[in-house]
Coordinates of C-alpha atoms and ligand atoms in Angstrom, one line a residue:
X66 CA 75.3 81.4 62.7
X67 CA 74.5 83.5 65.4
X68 CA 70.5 82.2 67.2
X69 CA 68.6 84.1 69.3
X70 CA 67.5 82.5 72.7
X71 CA 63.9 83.4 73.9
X72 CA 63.4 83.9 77.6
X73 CA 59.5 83.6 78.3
X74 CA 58.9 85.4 81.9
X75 CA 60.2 88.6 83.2
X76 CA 60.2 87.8 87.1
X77 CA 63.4 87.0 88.7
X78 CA 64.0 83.5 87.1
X79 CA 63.7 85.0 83.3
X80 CA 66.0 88.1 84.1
X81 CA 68.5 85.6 85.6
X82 CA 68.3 83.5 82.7
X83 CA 68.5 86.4 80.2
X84 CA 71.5 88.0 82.0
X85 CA 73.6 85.2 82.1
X86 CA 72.7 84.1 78.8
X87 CA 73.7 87.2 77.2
X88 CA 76.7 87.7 79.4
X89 CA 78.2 84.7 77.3
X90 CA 77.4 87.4 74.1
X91 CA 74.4 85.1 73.1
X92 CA 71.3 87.4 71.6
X93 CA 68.3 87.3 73.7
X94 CA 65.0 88.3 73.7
X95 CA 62.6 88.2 76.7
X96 CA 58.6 88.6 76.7
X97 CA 56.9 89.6 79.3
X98 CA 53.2 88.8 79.5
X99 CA 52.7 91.9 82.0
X100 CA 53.0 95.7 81.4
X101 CA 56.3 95.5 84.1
X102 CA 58.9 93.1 84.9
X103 CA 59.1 91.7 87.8
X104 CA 56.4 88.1 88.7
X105 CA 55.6 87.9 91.8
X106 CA 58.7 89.8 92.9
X107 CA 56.6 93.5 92.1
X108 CA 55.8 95.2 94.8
X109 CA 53.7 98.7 95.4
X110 CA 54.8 101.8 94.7
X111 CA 56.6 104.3 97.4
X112 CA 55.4 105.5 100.5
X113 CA 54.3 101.8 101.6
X114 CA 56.5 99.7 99.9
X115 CA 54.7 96.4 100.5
X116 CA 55.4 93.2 98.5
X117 CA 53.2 90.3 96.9
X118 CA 55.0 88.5 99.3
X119 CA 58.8 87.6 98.5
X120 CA 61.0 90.4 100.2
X121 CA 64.4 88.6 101.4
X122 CA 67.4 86.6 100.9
X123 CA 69.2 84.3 102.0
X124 CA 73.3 84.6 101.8
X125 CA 74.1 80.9 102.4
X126 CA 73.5 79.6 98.3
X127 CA 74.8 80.3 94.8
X128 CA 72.0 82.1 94.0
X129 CA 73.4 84.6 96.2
X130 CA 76.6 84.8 95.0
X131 CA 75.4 84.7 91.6
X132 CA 73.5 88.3 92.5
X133 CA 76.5 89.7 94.9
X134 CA 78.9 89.1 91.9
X135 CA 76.8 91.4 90.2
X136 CA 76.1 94.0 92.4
X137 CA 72.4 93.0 92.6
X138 CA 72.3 92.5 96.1
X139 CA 74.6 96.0 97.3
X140 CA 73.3 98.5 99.8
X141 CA 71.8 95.9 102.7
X142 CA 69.1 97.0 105.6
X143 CA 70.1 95.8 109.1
X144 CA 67.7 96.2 112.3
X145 CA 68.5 98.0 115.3
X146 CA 69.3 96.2 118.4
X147 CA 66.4 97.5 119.9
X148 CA 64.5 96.3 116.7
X149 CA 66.1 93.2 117.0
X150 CA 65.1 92.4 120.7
X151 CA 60.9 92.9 119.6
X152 CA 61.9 89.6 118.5
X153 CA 59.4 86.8 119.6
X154 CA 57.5 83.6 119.4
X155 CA 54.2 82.8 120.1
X156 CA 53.5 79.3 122.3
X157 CA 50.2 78.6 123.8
X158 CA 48.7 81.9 122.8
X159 CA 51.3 84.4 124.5
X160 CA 54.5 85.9 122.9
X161 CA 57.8 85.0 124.7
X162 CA 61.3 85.9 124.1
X163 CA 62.9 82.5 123.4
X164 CA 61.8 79.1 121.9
X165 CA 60.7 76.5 123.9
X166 CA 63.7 74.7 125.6
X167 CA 63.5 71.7 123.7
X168 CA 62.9 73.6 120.2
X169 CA 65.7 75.3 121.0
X170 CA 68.1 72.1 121.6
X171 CA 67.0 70.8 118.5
X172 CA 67.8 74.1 116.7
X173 CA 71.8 73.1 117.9
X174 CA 72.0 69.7 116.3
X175 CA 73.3 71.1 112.7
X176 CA 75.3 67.5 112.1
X177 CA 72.1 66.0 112.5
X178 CA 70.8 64.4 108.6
X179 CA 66.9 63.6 108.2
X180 CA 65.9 61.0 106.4
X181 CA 63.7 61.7 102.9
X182 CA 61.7 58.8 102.8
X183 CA 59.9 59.7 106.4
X184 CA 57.4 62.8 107.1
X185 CA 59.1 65.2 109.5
X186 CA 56.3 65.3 112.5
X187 CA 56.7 61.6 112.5
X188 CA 60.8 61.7 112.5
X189 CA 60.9 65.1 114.7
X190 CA 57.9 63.2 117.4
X191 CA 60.2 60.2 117.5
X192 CA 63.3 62.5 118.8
X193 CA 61.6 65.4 120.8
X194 CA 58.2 64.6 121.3
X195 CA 55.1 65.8 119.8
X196 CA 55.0 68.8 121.2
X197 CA 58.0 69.9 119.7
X198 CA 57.6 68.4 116.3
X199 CA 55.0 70.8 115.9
X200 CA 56.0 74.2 117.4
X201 CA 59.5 73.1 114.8
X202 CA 57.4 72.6 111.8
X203 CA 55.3 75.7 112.5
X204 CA 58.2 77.8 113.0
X205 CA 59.1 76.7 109.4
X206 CA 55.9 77.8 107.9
X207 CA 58.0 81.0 107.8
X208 CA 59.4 79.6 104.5
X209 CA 56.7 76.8 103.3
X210 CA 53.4 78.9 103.9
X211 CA 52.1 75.3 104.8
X212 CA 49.2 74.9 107.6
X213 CA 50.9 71.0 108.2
X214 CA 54.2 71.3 107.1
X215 CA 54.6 68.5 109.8
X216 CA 53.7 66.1 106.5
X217 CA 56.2 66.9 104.4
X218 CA 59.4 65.3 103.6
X219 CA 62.0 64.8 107.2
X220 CA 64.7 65.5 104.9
X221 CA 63.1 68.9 103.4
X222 CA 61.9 70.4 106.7
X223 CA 64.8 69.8 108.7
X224 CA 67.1 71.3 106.0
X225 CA 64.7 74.4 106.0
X226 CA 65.0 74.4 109.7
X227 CA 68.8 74.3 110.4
X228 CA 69.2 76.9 107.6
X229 CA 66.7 79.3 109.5
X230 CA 67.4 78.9 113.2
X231 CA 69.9 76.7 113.1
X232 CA 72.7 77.2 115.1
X233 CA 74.6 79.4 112.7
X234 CA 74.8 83.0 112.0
X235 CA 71.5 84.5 110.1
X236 CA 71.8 84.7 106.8
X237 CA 68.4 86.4 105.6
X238 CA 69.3 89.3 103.8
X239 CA 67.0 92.4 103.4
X240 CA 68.2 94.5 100.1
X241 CA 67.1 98.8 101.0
X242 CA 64.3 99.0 98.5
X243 CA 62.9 95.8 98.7
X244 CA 63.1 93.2 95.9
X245 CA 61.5 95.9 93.0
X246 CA 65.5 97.6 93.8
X247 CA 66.8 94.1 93.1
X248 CA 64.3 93.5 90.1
X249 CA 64.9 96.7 88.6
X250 CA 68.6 96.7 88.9
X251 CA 68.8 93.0 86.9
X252 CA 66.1 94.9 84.4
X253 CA 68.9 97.7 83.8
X254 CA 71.6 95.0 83.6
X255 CA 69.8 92.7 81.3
X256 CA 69.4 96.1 78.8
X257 CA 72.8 97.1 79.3
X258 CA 73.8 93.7 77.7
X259 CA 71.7 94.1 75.1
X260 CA 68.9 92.2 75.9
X261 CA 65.9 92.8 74.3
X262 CA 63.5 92.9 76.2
X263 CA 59.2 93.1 75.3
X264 CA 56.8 93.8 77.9
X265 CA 53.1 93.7 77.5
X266 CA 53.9 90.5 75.3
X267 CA 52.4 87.1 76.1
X268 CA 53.7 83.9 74.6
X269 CA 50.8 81.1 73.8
X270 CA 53.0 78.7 72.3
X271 CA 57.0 78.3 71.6
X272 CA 58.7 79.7 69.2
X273 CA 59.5 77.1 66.5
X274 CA 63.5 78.3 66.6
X275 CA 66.7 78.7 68.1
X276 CA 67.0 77.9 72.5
X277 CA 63.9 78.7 74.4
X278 CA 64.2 79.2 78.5
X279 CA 60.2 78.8 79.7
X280 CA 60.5 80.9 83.5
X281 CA 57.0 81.7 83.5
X282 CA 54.9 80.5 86.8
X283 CA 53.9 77.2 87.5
X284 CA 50.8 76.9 86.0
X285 CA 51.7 79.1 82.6
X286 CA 54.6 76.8 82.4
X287 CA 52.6 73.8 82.8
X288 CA 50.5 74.7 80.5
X289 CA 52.9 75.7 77.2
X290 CA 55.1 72.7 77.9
X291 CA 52.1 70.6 79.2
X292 CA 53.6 69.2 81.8
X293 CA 51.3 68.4 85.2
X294 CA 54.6 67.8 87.1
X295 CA 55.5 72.0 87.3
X296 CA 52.5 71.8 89.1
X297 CA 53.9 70.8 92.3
X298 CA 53.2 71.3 96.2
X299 CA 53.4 74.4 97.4
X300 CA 51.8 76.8 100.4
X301 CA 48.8 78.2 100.7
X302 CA 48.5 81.2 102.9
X303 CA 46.7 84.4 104.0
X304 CA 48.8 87.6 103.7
X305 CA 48.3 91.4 105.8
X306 CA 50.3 94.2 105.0
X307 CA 49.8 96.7 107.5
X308 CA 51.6 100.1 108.4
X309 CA 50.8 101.6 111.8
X310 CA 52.2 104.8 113.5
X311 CA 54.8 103.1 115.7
X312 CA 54.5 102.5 118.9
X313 CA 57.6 101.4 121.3
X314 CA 54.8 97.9 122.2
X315 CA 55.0 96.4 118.4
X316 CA 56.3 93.6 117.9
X317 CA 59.3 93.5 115.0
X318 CA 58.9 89.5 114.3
X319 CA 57.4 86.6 115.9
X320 CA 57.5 83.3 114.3
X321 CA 53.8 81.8 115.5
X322 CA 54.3 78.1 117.2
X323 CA 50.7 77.8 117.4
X324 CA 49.5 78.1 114.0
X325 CA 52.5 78.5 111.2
X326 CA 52.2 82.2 111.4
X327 CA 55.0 84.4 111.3
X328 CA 55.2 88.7 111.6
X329 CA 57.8 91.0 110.4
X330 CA 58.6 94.6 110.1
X331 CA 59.8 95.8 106.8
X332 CA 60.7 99.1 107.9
X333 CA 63.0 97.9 110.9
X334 CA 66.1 97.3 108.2
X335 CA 65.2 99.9 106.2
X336 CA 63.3 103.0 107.2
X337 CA 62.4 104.4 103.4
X338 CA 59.6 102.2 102.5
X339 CA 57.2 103.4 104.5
X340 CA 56.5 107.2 105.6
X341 CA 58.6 108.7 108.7
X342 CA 57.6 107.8 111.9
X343 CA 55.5 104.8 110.7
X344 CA 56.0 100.7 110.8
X345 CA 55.1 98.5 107.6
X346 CA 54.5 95.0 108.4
X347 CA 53.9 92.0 106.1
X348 CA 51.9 89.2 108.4
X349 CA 50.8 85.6 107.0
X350 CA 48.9 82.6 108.2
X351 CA 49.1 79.1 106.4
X352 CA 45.4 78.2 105.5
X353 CA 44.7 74.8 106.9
X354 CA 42.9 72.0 104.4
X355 CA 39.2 72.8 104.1
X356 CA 39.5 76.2 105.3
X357 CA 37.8 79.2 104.6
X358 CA 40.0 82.2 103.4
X359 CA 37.8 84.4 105.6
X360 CA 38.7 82.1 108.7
X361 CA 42.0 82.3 108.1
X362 CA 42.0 86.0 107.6
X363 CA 40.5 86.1 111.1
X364 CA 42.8 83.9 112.7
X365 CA 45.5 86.2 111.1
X366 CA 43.7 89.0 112.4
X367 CA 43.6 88.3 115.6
X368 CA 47.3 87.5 115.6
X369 CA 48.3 91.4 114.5
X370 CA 45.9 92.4 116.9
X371 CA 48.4 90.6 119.6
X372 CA 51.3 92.1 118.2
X373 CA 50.5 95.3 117.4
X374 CA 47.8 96.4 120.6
X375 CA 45.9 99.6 119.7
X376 CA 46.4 98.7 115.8
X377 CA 43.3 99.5 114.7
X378 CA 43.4 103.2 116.0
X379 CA 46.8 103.7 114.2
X380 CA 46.6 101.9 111.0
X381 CA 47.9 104.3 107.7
X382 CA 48.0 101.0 105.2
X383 CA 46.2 97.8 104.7
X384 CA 46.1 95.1 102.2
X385 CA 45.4 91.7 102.7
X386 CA 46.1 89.1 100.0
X387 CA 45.9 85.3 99.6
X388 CA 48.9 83.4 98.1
X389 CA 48.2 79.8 96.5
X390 CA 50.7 77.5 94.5
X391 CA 53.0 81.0 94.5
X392 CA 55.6 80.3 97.5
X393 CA 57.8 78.0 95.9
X394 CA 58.3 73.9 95.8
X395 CA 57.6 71.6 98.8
X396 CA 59.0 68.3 98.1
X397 CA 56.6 65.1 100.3
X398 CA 58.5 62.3 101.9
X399 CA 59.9 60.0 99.4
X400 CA 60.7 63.1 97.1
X401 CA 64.0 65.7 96.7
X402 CA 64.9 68.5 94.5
X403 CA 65.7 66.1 91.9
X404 CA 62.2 64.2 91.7
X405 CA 60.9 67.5 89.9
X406 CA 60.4 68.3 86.9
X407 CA 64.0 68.3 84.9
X408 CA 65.4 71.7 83.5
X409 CA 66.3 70.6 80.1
X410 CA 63.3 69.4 78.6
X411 CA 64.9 68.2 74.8
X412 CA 65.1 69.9 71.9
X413 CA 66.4 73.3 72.8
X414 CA 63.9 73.9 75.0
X415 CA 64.4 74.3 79.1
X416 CA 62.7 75.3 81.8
X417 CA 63.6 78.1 85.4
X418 CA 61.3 78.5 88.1
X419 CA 60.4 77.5 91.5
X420 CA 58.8 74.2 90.9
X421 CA 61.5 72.8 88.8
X422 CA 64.5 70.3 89.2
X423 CA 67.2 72.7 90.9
X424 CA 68.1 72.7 95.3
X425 CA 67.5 76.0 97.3
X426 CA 64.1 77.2 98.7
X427 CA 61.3 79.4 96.4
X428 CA 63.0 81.8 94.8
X429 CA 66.1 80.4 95.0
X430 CA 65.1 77.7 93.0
X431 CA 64.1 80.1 89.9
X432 CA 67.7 81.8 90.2
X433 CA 69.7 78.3 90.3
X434 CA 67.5 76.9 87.7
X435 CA 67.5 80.1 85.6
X436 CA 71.4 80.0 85.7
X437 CA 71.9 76.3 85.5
X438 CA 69.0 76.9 81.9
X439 CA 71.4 79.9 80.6
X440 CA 74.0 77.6 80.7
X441 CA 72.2 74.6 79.0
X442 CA 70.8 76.8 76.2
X443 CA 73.9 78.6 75.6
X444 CA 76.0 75.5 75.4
X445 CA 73.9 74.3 72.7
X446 CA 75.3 74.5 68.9
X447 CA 73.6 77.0 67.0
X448 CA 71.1 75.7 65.0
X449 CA 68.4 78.0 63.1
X450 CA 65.1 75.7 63.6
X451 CA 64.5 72.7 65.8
X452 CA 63.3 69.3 63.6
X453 CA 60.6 68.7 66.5
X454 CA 59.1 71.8 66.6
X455 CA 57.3 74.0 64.2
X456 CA 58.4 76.3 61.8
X457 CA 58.7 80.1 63.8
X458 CA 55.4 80.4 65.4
X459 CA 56.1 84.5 66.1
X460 CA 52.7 85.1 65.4
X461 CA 51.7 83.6 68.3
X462 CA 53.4 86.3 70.4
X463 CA 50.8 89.1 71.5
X464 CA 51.9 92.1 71.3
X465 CA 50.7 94.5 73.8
X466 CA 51.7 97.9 75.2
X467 CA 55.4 97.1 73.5
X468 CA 58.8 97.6 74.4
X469 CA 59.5 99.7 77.1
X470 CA 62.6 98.8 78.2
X471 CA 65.2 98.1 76.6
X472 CA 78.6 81.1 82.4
X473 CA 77.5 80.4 85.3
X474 CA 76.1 77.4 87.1
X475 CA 75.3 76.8 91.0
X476 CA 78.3 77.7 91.7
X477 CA 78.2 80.8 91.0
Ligands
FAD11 C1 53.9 85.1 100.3 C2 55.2 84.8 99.6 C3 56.4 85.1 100.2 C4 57.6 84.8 99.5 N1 58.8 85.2 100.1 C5 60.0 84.9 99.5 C6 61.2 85.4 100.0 O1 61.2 86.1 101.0 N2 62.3 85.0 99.4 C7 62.3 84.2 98.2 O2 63.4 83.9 97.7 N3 61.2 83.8 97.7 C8 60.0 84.2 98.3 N4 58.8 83.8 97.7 C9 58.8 83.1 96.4 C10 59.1 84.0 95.2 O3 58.2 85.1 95.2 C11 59.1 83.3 93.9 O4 59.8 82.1 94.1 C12 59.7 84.1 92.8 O5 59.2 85.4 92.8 C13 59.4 83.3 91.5 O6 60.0 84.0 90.4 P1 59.8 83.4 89.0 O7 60.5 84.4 88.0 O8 60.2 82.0 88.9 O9 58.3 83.5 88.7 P2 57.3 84.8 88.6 O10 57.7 85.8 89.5 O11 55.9 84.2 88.6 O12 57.6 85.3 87.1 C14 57.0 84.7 86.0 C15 56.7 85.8 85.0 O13 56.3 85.2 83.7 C16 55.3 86.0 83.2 N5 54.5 85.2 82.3 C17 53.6 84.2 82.7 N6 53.1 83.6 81.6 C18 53.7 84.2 80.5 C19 53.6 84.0 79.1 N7 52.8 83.0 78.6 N8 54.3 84.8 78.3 C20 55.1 85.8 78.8 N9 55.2 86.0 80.1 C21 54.5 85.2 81.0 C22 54.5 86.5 84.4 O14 53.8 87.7 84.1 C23 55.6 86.8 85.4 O15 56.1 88.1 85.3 C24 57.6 84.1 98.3 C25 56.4 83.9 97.7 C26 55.2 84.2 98.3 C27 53.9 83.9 97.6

């Protein structure tokens, strides 16, 4: 008997999960509550190619090698030298070239293991001093969006930090295009094996049969599998896209010791999303507890104002943006990976995304727990209705503007 698996969720974690479904020759359909594909991988249309927020990988995981198998990843952007030298890091309000000495010994030790059970300012203080337990855990806002990522779990943090600046080559990736290349190249391999796939159409409940793979966000997730524990920690930040004409002064990316910032240039790896002879930069600030979003947009203000002099006089693009409960998991001391909420949820049904049981940081965690749901659901016998669930509920799928578009685990 040959069952169709449902993938609910277009962004990066449902096209993983429908491609490698259907590369095992499974039938799947995927809806898509939004008129495109894409979550909160989308980004604007060309000249200023500026994204919600996501816009790089890393190499060092099998989610990578998952999408370089593929030929999702091809045709990489790679900063100039000169580029690469704007390079910075802001301590005690001035930008210098190099970390602090004693970040920067730290950043060697990549033997060194962390304990869970212990926050990481307290474990960091107790081995470099407070000083440096913060500028470390404010340089790693890069990834958690956190205004005290300090509190979170030793283990998490340090493993974040050794895979960032550790002493190893980088592995950030930047894909020519942005993510939207990436995102529209799994949308064209996910149609090319047959996947059907139905934009504009929003699922309130599950279907009553055959697998179901739930990749929707966090909180749609929590609510059609009601389940408060997809609901878990995450960043909170204020976001600036800016373009400016360039000027030989900007700075290309400073990682902000003071206050968990961090600034990048999109257009120094790859020159096309933005028009010739300009710079598009993405800036964020973490958003402390009890703060205003206006006071953080300040404070984030005043920090492109730093590295970018003369901005205001040269700006071609602006957007600013706030990003809550969007960045990915943050696991507390005491928690891992594995404390989240499990991928298989019983009965046919499982669940990809960024808040769920699978290792890797924020989107990686939707692409390993996409994969690692493909290969739960397609494992399963083939059964046409599940005894626990109701009869076909497709009337519960809103149809919208239509259709317009037509095994492997962690390891790879
Ligand atoms: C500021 C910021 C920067 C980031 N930077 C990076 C980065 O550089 N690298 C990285 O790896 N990650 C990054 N992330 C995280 C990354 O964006 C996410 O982890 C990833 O996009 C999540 O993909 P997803 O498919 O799990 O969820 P989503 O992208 O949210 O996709 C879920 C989809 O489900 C759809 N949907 C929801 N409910 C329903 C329903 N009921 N029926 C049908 N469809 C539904 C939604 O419309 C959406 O398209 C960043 C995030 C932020 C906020």
């Amino acid at each position: 008997m040959t069952t169709t698996i449902t993938v609910i969720g277009g962004g990066l974690a449902g096209l993983t999960a429908a491609i490698a479904c259907a590369e095992t020759g499974a039938d799947v359909v995927l809806h898509e509550a939004h008129r495109t594909l894409g979550g909160r991988g989308r980004a604007t249309p060309s000249p200023y190619v500026a994204h919600e927020g996501a816009h790089v990988f890393y190499a060092d995981g099998p989610h990578y090698r998952w999408l370089a198998r593929r030929g999702l990843v091809r045709g990489l952007g790679w900063p100039s030298p000169l580029a690469a030298a704007r390079l910075g890091f802001r301590v005690d309000g001035r930008v210098r070239r190099t970390p602090p000495l004693r970040m920067l010994a730290a950043q060697t030790r990549s033997r060194l293991a962390a304990p869970v059970d212990q926050d990481f300012h307290g474990w960091a203080s107790g081995r470099w001093g407070e000083t440096t337990a913060r500028h470390m855990a404010n340089a790693i806002s890069v990834v958690t969006y956190d205004a005290d990522t300090g509190r979170l779990s030793a283990a998490f943090v340090w493993d974040l930090f050794q895979r960032v600046l550790g002493p190893r080559p980088p592995a950030v990736r930047w894909v020519r295009g942005g993510w939207q290349t990436v995102l529209d190249r799994m949308a064209a391999r996910a149609a090319e094996l047959g996947v059907r796939i139905e934009t504009g159409s929003r699922v309130d409940v599950l279907p009553g049969a055959g697998p179901v793979i739930v990749a929707t966000d966090p909180a749609s997730a929590s609510r059609l599998l009601a389940d408060d524990r997809l609901l878990w920690t995450s960043g909170h930040c204020a976001l600036l896209d800016v373009a400016v004409r360039a000027d030989r002064r900007d700075r290309t990316l400073v990682f902000d010791l003071d206050e968990g910032g961090f600034h990048e240039s999109y257009t120094m790896q790859d020159a096309s999303i933005a028009p010739p002879g300009e710079s598009l930069y993405q800036l964020q600030m973490p958003i402390r507890a009890d703060e205003s979003r206006s006071s953080a947009h300040a404070r984030l203000d005043a920090f492109a104002d730093l590295l970018l002099p003369g901005r205001a006089d040269r700006t071609t693009f602006r957007r600013t943006a706030t990003a809550k409960d969007r960045s990915g998991a943050l696991d507390l001391p005491g928690q891992t990976w594995r404390d989240r909420s499990p991928i298989d949820r019983g009965d046919g049904v499982y669940v990809a995304g960024d808040t769920v049981a699978a290792p890797g940081m924020r989107g990686e965690i939707s692409i390993n727990s996409a994969i690692e749901a493909a290969h739960l659901a397609t494992a399963q016998p083939a059964t046409a209705a599940h005894p626990s669930r109701p009869p076909s509920r497709r009337a519960a799928t809103r149809r919208g503007a239509g259709s317009d578009q037509r095994r492997s685990r962690w390891t790879g």
